[in-house]
Short mmCIF file of C-alpha atoms in Angstrom, two decimals:
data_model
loop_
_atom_site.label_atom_id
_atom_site.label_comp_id
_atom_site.label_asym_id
_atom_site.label_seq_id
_atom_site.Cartn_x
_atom_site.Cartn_y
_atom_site.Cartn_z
CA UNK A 1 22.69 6.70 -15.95
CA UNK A 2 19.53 7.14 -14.52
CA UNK A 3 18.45 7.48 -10.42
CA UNK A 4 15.36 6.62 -8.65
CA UNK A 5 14.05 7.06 -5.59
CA UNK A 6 10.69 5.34 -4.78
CA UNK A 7 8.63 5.68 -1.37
CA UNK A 8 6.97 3.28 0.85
CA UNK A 9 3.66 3.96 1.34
CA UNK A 10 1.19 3.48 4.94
CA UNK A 11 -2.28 2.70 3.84
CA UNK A 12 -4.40 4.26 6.37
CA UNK A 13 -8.15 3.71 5.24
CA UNK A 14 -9.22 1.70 2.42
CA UNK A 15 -6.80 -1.63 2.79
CA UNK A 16 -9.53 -3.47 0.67
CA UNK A 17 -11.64 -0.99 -0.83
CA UNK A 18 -9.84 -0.88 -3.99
CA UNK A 19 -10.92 -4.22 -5.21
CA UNK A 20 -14.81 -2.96 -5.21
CA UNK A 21 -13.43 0.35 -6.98
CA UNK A 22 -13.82 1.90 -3.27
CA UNK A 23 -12.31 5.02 -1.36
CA UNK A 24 -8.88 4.31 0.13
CA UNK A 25 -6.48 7.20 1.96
CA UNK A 26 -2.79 6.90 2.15
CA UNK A 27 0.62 7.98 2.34
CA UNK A 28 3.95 8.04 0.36
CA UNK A 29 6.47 7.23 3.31
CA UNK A 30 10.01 8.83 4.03
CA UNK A 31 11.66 5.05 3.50
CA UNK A 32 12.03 4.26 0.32
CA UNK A 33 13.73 2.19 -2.56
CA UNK A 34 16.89 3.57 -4.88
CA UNK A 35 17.73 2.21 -8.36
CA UNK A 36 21.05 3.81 -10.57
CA UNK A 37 20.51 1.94 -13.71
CA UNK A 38 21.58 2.32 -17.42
CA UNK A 39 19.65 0.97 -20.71
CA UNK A 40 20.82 -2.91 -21.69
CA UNK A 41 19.13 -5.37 -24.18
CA UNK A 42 18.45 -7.96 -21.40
CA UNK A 43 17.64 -6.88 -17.08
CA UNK A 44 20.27 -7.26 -14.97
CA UNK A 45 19.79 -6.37 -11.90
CA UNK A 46 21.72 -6.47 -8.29
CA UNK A 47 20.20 -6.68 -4.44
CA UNK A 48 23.53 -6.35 -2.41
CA UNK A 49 25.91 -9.18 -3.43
CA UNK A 50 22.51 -11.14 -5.42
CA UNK A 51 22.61 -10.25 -9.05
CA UNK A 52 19.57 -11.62 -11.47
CA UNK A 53 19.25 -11.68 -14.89
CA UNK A 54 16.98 -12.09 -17.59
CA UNK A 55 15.44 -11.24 -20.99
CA UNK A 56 12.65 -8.77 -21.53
CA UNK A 57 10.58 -11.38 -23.35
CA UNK A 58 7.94 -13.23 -21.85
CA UNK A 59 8.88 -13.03 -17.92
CA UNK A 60 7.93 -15.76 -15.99
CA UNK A 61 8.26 -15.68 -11.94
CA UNK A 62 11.02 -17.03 -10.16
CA UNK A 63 9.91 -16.92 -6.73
CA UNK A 64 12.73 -14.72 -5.50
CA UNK A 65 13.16 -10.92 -5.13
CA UNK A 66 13.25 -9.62 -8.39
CA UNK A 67 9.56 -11.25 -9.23
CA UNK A 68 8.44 -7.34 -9.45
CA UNK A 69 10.60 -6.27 -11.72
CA UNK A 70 9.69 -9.49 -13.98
CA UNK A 71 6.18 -8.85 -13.76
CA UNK A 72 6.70 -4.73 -14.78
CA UNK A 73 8.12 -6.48 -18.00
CA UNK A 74 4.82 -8.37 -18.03
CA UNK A 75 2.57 -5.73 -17.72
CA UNK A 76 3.61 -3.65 -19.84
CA UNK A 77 4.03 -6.07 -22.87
CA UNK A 78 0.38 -7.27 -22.08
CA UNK A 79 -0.51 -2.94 -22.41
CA UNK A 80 1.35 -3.04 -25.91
CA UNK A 81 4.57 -1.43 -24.49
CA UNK A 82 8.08 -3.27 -25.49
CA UNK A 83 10.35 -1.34 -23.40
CA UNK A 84 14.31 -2.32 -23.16
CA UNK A 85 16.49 -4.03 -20.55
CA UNK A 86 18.80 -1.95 -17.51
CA UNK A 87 21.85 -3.14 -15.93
CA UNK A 88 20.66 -1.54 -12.43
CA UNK A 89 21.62 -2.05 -8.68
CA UNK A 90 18.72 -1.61 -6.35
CA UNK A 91 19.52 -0.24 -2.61
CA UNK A 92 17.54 1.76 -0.01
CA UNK A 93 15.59 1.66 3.32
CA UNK A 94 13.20 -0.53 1.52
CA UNK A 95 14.63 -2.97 -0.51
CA UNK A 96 18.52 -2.81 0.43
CA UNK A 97 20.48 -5.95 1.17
CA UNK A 98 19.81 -5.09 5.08
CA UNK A 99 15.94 -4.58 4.94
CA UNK A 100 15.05 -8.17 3.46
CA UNK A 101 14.89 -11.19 5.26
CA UNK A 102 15.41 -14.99 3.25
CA UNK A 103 15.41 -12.53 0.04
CA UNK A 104 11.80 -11.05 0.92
CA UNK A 105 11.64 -7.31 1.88
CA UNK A 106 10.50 -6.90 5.34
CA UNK A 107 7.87 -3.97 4.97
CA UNK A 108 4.72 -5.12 3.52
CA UNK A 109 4.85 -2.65 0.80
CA UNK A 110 8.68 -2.48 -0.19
CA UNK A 111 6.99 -4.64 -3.91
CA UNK A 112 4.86 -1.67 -4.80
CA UNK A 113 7.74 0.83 -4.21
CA UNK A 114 10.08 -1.63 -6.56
CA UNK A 115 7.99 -1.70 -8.82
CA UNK A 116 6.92 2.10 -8.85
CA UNK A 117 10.78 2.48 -9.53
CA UNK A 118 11.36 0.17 -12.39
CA UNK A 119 8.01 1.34 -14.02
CA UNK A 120 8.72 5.11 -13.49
CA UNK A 121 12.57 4.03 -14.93
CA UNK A 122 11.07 2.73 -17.89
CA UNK A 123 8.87 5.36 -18.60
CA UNK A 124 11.82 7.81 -18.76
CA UNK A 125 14.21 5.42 -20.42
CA UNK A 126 12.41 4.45 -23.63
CA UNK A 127 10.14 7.20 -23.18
CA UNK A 128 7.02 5.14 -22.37
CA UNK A 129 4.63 8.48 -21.89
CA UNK A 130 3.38 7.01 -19.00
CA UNK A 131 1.35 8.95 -16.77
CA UNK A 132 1.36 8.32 -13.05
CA UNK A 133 -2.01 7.28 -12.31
CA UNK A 134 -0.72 4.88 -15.34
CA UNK A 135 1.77 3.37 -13.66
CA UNK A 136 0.25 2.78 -10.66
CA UNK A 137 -2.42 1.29 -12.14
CA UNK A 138 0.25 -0.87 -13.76
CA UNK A 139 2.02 -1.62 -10.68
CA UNK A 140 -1.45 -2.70 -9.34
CA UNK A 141 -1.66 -5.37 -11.87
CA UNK A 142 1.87 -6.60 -11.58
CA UNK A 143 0.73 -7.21 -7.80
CA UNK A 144 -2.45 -9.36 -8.88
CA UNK A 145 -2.00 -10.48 -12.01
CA UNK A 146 1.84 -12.00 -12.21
CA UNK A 147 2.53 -11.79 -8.06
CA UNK A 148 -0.78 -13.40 -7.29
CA UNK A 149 -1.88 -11.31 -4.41
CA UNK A 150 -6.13 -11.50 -4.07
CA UNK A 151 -6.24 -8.16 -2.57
CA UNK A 152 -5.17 -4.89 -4.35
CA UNK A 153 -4.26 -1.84 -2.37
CA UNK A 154 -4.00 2.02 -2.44
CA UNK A 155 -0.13 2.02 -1.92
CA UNK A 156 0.94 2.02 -5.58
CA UNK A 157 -1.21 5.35 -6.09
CA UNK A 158 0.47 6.57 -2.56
CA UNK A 159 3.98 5.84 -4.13
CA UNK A 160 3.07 7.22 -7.72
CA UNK A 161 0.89 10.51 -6.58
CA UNK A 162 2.09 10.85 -3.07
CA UNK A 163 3.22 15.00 -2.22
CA UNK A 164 5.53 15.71 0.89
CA UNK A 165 3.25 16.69 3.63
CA UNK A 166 0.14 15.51 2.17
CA UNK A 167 -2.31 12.25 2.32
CA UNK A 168 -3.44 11.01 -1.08
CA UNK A 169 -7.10 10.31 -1.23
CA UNK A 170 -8.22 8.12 -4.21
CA UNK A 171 -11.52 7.33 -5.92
CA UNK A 172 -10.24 3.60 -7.15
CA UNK A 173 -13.42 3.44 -9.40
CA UNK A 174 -13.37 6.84 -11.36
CA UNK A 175 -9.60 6.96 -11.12
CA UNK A 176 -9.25 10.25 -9.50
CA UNK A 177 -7.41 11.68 -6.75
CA UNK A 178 -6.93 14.74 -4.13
CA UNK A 179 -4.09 15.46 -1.99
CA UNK A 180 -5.09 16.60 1.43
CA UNK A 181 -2.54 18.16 3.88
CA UNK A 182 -1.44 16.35 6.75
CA UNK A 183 -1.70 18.93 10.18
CA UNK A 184 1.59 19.69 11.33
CA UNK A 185 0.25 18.59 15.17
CA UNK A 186 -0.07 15.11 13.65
CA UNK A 187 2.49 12.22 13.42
CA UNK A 188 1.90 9.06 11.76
CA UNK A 189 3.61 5.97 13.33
CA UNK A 190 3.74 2.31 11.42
CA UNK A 191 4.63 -0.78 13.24
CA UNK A 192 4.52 -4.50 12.10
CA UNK A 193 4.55 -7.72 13.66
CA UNK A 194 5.71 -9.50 10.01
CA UNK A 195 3.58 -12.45 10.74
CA UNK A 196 0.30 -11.12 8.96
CA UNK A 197 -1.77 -14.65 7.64
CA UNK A 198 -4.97 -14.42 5.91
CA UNK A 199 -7.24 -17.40 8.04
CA UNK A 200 -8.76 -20.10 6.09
CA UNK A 201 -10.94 -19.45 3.60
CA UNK A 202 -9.87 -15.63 3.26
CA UNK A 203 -8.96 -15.92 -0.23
CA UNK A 204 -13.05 -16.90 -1.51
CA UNK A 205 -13.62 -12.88 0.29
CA UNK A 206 -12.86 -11.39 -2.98
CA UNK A 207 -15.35 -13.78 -4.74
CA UNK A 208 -18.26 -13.31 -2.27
CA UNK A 209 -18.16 -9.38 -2.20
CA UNK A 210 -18.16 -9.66 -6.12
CA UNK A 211 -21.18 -11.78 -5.99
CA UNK A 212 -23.18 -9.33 -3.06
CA UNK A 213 -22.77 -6.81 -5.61
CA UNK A 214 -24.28 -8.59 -8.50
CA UNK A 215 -27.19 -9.24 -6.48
CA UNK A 216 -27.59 -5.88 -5.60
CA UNK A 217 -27.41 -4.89 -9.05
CA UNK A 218 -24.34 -2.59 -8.40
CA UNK A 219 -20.90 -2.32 -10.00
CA UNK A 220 -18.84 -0.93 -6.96
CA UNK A 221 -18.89 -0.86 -3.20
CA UNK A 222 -19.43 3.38 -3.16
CA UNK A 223 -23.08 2.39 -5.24
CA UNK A 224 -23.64 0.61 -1.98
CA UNK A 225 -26.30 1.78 0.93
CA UNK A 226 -26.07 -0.04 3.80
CA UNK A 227 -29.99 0.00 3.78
CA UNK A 228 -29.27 -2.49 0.72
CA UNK A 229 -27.42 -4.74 3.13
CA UNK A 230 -30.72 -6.53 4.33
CA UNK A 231 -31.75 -7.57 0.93
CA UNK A 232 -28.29 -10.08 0.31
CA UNK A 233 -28.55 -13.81 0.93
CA UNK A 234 -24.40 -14.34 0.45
CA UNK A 235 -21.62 -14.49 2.90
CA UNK A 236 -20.34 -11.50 1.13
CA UNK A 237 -22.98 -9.38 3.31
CA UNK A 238 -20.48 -8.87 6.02
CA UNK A 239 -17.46 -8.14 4.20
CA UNK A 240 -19.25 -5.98 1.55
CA UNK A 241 -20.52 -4.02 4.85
CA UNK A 242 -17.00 -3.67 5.76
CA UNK A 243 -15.55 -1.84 2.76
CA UNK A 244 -19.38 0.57 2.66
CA UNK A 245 -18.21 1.95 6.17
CA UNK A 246 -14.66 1.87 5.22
CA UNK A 247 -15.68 4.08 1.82
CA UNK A 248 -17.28 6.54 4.44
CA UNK A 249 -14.55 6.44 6.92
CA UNK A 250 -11.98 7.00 4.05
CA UNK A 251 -13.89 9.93 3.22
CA UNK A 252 -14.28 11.39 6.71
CA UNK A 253 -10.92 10.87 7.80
CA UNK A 254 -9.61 13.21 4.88
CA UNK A 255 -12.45 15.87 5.76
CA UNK A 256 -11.08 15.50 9.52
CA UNK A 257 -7.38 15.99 8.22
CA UNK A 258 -8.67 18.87 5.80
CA UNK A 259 -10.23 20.57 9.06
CA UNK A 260 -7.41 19.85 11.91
CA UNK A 261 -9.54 17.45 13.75
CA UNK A 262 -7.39 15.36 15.09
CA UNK A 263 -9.33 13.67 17.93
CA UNK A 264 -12.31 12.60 15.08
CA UNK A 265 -9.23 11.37 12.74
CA UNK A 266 -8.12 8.90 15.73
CA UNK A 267 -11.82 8.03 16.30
CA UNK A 268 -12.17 6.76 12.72
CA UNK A 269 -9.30 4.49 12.94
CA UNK A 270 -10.19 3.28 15.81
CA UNK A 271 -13.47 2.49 14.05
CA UNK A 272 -11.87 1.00 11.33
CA UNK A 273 -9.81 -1.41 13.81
CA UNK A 274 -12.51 -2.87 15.07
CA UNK A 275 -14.84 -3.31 12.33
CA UNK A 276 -12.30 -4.95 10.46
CA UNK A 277 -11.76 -7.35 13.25
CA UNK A 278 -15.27 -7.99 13.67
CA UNK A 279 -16.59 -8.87 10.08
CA UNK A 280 -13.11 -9.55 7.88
CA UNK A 281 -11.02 -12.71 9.62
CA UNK A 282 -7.08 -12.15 9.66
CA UNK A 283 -4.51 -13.40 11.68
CA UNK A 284 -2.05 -11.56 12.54
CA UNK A 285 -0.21 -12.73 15.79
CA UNK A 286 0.77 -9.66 17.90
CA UNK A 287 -1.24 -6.99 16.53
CA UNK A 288 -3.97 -6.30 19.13
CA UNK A 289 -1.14 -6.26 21.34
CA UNK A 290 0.52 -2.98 19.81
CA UNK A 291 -2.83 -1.41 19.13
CA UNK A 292 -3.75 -1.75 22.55
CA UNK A 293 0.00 -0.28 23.93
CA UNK A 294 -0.94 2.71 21.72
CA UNK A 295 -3.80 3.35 23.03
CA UNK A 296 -2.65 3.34 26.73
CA UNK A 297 0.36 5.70 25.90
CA UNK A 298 -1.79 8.28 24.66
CA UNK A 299 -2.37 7.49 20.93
CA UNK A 300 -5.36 9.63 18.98
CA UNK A 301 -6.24 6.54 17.14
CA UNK A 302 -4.80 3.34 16.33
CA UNK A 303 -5.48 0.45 13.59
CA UNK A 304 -4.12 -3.03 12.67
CA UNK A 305 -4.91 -3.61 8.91
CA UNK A 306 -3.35 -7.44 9.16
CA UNK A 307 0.40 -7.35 10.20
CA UNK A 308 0.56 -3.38 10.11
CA UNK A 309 -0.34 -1.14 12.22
CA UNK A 310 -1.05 2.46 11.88
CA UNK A 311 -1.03 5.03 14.86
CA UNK A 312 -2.16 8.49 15.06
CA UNK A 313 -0.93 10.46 17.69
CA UNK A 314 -0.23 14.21 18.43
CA UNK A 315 3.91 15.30 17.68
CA UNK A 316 4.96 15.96 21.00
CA UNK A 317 3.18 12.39 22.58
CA UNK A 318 4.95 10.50 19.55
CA UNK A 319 8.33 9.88 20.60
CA UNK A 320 7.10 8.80 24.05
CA UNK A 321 4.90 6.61 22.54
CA UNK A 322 7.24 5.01 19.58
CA UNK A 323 9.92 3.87 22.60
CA UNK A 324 6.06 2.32 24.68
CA UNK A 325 5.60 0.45 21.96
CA UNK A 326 9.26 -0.45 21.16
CA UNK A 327 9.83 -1.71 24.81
CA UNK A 328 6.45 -3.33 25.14
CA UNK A 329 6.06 -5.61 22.02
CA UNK A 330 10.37 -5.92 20.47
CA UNK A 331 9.77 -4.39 17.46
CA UNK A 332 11.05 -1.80 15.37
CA UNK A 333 8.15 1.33 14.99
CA UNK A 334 8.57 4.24 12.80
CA UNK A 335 7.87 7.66 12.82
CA UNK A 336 6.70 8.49 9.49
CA UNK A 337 6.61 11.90 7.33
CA UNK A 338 4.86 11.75 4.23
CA UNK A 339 7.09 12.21 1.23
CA UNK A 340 6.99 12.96 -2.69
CA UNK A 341 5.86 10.21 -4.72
CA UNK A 342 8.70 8.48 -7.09
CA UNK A 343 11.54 10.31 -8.48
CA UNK A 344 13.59 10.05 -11.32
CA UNK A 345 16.30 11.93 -12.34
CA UNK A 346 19.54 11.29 -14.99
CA UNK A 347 23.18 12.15 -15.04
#
């Protein structure tokens, strides 16, 4: 019998940087998704009182919860990997039977840390040799590729590389990674409104910031000056803009943490919020609202990155501010500590 435990993760710069091979900064969360499962020919797999099943060949989705575990199958057949089945029940803060609503896990990452688990199971099971920068680039692919979502993010590295106390800063292009330690003075608080809606015509962004860079001559969005900026014709111009500052600011912000500066960590994303807002469209009812409430209870820095939003704020400030913004807006916030990455473990 094996046991997993897989984090959440809190993206805190780079939300779309890792689709132009771009900088990104983030962290493995304390919440987090549990598997016990044993080796079986076929998957069968339990949320609660929901039990799925099916073979390991050629997955298709289903449109319910256990798509990400479906598409891990996928993946890793299309790698050249023909792992087994598990009989498995799947619990946690995450991805229990209390934190999904209509079958669909209520934090924005709870997929990434699924599939994290079931990858990292596999790995051990069948004895995949799977690195972890592997499988997060796997999970990565299970999000775009079978799950359909346009925009890839840093929270599968988060969840695969993520060390307690400690941001993960990843170069998406060359694949690489540092872990820089979080001050103890900071605390990290997430909130989400759960209504995050990309506005029409949001889906072509991936397209045009593929086609600014091919007439710039350039592979990825770090090859980018914005002196180059001028030169583009495309709609991408303002989006590709976007994700150059955001490279920088992902940098910065894990110099600032690096060096204790707290107040220029807060000033980057509260940068980032508004840059975002002003040159990438998404709706996401509610948001402003919470950033705002931050900011007037005494917040270093605050961000919405669609639905989510990210606060920094110094420890003895945050429980003050996790009840202003609790009362203000009737939501649930969270306090978050950042945690190992996946674990797994057999009796």
């Amino acid at each position: 019998m094996y046991q997993v435990r897989s984090p959440g993760a809190a993206v805190l710069f780079g939300d779309r940087t890792p689709d132009s091979d771009g900088y990104a900064l983030a962290v493995a969360t304390d919440r987090s998704t549990t598997m016990e499962a044993k080796p079986a020919e076929d998957v069968t797999v339990s949320l609660g009182d929901d039990t799925r099943a099916f073979a390991t060949a050629d997955p298709q989705p289903a449109g319910d919860w256990a798509d990400p575990i479906r598409g891990c199958y996928a993946v890793l057949a299309d790698a050249g990997f023909e792992p087994g089945g598990f009989e498995g029940v799947v619990d946690g803060e995450l991805f229990g039977s209390d934190a999904t609503e209509g079958g669909v896990p209520a934090d924005a990452n709870a997929t990434s840390s699924l599939e994290l688990a079931v990858l990292a199971l596999l790995g051990a099971a069948y004895e995949l040799d799977l690195s972890r920068l592997e499988i997060a680039r796997l999970a990565r692919r299970v999000e775009t590729e079978f799950l359909g979502r346009d925009r890839p993010t840093a929270a599968p590295f988060a969840i695969a590389l993520g060390k307690a106390g400690s941001a993960l800063f990843l170069d998406a292009g060359e694949g690489t990674y540092a872990r820089v330690a979080v001050p103890n003075g900071l605390q990290i608080l997430t909130a989400s409104t759960g209504t995050d809606s990309p506005a029409p015509g949001a889906g072509e962004d991936g397209d045009s910031v593929r086609q600014a860079l091919e007439e710039l001559g350039v592979e990825s969005s770090p090859a980018v000056d914005l002196t180059m900026l001028p030169r583009l014709d495309s709609p991408g111009a303002d989006r590709l803009g976007y994700l150059v500052r955001e490279n920088a600011r992902a940098s910065q912000a894990a110099t600032a943490l690096d060096d204790g500066e707290l107040d220029r960590f807060g000033e980057l994303l509260d940068e980032a919020h508004h840059d975002l807002a002003e040159n990438v469209t998404v709706d996401a009812p509610g948001a402003e609202q919470i950033v705002e409430t931050a900011r007037e209870h005494g917040a270093d820095g605050a961000r919405a990155i669609g639905a989510d939003i990210v606060v920094a704020v110094e420890s003895d400030r945050a429980p003050a501010l996790l009840e202003a913004i609790e009362t203000g807006n009737e939501l649930r916030a969270r306090l978050v500590d950042p945690a190992d990455g996946v674990v797994v473990s057999e009796k």
